[in-house]
PDB file of C-alpha atoms in Angstrom:
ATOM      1  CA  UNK M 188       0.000   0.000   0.000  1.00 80.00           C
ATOM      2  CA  UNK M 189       2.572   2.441   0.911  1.00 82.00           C
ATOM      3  CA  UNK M 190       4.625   2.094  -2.819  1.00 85.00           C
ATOM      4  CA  UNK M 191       0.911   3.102  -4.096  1.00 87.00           C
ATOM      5  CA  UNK M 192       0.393   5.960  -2.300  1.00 86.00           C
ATOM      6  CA  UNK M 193       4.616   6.945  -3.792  1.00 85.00           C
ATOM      7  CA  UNK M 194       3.278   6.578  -7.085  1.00 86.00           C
ATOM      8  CA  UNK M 195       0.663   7.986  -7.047  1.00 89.00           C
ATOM      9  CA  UNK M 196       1.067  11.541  -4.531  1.00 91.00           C
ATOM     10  CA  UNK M 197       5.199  11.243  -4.376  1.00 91.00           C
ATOM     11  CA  UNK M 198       7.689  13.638  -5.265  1.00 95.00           C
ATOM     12  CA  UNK M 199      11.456  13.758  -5.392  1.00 96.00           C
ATOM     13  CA  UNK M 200      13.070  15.532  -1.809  1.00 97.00           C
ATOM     14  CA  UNK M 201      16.093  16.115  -0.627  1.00 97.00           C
ATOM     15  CA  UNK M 202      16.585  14.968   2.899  1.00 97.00           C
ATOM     16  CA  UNK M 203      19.720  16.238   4.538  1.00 96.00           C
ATOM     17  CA  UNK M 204      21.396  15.054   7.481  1.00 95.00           C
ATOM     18  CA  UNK M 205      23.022  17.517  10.196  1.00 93.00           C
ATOM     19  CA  UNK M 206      25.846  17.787  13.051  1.00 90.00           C
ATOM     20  CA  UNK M 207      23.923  18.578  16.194  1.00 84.00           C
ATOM     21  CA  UNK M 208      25.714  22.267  17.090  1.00 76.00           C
ATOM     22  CA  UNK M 209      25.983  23.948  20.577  1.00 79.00           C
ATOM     23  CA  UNK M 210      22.612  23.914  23.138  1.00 80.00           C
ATOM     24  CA  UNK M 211      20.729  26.788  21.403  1.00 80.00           C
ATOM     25  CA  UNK M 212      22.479  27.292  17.856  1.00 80.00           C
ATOM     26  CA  UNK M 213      21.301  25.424  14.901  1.00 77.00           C
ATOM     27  CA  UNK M 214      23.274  22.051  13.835  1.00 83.00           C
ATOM     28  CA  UNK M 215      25.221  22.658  10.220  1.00 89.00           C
ATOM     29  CA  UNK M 216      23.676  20.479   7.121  1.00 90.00           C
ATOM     30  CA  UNK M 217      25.833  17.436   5.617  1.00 93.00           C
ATOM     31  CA  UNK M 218      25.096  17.823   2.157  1.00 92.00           C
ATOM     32  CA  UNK M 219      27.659  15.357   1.462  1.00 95.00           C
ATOM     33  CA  UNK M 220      25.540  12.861   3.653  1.00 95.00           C
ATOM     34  CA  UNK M 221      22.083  13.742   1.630  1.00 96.00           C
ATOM     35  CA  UNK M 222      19.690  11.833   0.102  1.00 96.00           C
ATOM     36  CA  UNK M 223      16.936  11.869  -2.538  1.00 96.00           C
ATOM     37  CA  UNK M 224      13.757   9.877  -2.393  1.00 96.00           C
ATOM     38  CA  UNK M 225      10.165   9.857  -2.697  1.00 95.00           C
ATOM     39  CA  UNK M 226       7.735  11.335  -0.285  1.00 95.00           C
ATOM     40  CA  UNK M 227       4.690  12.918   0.100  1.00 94.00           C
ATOM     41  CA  UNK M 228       4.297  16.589   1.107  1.00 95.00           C
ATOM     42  CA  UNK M 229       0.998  18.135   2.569  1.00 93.00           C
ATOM     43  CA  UNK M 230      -0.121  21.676   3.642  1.00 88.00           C
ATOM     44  CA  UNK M 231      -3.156  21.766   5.162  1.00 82.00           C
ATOM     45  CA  UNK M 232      -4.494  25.002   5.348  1.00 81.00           C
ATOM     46  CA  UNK M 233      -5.880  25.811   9.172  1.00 81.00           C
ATOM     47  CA  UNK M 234      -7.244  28.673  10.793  1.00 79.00           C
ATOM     48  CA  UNK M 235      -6.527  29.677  14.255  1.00 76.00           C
ATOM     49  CA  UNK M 236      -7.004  32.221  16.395  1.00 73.00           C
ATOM     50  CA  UNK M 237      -4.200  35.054  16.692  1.00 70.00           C
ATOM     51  CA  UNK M 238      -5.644  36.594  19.616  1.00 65.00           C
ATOM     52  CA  UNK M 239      -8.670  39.276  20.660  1.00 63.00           C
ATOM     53  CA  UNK M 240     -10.461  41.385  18.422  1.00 59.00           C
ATOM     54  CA  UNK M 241      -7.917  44.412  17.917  1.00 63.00           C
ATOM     55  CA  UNK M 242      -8.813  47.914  16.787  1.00 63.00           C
ATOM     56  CA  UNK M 243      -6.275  49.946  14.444  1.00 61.00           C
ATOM     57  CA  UNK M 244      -6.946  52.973  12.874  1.00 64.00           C
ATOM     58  CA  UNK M 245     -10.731  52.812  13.972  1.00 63.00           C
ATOM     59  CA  UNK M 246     -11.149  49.566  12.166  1.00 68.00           C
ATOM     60  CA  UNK M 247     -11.645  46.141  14.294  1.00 67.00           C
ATOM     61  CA  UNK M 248      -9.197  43.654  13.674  1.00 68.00           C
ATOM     62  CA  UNK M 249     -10.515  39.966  12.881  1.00 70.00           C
ATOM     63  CA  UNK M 250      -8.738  37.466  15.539  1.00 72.00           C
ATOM     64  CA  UNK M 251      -8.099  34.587  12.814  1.00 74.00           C
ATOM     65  CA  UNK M 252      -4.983  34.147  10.758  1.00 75.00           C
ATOM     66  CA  UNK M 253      -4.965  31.325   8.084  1.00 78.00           C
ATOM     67  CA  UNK M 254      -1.767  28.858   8.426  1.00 80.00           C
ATOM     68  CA  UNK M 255      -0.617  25.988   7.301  1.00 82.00           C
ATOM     69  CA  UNK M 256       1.165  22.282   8.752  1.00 89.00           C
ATOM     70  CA  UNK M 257       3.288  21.093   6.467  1.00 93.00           C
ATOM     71  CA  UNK M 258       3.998  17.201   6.673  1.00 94.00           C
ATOM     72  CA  UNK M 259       6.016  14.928   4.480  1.00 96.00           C
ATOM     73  CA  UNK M 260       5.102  11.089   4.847  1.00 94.00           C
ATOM     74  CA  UNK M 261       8.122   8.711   3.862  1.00 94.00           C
ATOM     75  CA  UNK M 262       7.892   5.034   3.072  1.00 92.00           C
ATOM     76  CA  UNK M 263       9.429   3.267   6.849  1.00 91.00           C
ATOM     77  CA  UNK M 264      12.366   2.104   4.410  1.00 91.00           C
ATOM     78  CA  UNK M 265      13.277   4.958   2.481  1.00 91.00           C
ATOM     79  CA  UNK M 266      15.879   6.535   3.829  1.00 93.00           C
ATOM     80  CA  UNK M 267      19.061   4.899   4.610  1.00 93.00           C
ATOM     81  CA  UNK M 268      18.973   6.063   7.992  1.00 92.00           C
ATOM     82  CA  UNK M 269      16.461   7.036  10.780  1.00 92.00           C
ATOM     83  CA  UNK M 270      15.295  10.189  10.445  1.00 94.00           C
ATOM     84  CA  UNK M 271      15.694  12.705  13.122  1.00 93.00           C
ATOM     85  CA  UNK M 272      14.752  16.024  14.210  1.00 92.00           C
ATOM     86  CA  UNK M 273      16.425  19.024  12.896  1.00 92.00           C
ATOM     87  CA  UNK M 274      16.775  17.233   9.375  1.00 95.00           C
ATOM     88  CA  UNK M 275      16.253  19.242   6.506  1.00 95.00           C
ATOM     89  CA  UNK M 276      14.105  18.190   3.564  1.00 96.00           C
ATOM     90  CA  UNK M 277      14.164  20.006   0.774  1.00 96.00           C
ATOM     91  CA  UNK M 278      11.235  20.362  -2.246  1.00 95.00           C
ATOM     92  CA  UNK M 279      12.787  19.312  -5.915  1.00 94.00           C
ATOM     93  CA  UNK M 280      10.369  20.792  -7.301  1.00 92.00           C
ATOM     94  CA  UNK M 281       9.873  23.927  -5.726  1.00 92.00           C
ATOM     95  CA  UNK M 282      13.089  24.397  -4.178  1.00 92.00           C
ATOM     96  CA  UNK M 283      11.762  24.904  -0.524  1.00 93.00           C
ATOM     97  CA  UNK M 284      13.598  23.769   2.525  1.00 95.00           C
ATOM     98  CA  UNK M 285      11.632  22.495   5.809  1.00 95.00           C
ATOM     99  CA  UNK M 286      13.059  21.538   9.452  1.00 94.00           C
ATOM    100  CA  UNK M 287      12.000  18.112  10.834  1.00 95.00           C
ATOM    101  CA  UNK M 288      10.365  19.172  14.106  1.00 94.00           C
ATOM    102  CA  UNK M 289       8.511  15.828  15.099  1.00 95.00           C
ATOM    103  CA  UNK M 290       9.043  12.214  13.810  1.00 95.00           C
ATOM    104  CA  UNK M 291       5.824   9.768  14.711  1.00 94.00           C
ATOM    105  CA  UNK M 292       5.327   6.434  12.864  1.00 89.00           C
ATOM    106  CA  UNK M 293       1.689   5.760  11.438  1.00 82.00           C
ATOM    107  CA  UNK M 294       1.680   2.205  12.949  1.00 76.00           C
ATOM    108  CA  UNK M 295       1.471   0.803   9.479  1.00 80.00           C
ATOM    109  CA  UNK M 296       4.082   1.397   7.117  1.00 85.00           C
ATOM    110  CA  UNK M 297       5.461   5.443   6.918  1.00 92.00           C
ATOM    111  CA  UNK M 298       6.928   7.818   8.754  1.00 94.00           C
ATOM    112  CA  UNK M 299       4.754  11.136   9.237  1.00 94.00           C
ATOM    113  CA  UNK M 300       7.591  13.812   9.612  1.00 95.00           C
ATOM    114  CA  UNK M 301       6.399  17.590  10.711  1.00 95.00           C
ATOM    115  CA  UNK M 302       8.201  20.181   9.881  1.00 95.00           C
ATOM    116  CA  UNK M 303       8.726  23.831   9.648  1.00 92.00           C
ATOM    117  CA  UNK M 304      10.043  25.982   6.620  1.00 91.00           C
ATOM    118  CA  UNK M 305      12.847  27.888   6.941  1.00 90.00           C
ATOM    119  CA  UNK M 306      12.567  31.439   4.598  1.00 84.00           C
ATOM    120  CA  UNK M 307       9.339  32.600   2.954  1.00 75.00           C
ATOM    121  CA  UNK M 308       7.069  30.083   1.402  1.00 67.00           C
ATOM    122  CA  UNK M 309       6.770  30.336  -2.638  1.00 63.00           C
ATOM    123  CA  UNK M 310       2.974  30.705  -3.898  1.00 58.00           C
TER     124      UNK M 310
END
């Protein structure tokens, strides 16, 4: 089931290992270390709520801001190694590079990896 749901909602990604760095400072990328493979990438869109109705200039402020969860699922043998958090994974396609966040298996047969993106997201 899992090699079905690769061909049929995969793309190519770039996941890249790292060097954990210093308590506090960000780890530095092992592009020598990366791998590309087939995953599949989700955004849900999501609304949540910023905070209380605000007023600026006389006009009231709405208290929902649209976001979005990015995910990539990977097949449980994909990579040649475990992934772990602070990862990078990049888009081919788009060019876009995430930060594994959270790691939880689906009890079947993939890996759902959260991330965040680092830099501005393309539209």
């Amino acid at each position: 089931m899992s090699a079905a749901i690769d061909e049929t909602m995969g793309e190519p990604v770039t996941v890249t290992p790292i060097i954990k760095g210093k308590p506090n400072f960000p780890g530095t990328p092992e592009p020598d270390k990366a791998v590309t493979v087939i995953a599949v990438f989700m955004a849900k869109a999501e609304t949540t709520l910023k905070s209380a109705g605000r007023v600026a200039g006389g006009i009231e402020l709405s208290p929902l801001i649209s976001t979005r969860k990015p995910v990539f699922e990977f097949d449980r043998n994909a990579l040649p190694w475990p992934i772990l958090q602070g990862y990078r994974v990049q888009l081919c396609r788009t060019g876009e590079v995430f930060e594994v966040t959270d790691i939880k298996p689906d009890s079947v047969a993939r890996i759902c990896v959260h991330v965040v993106q680092l830099g501005r997201a393309k539209e």
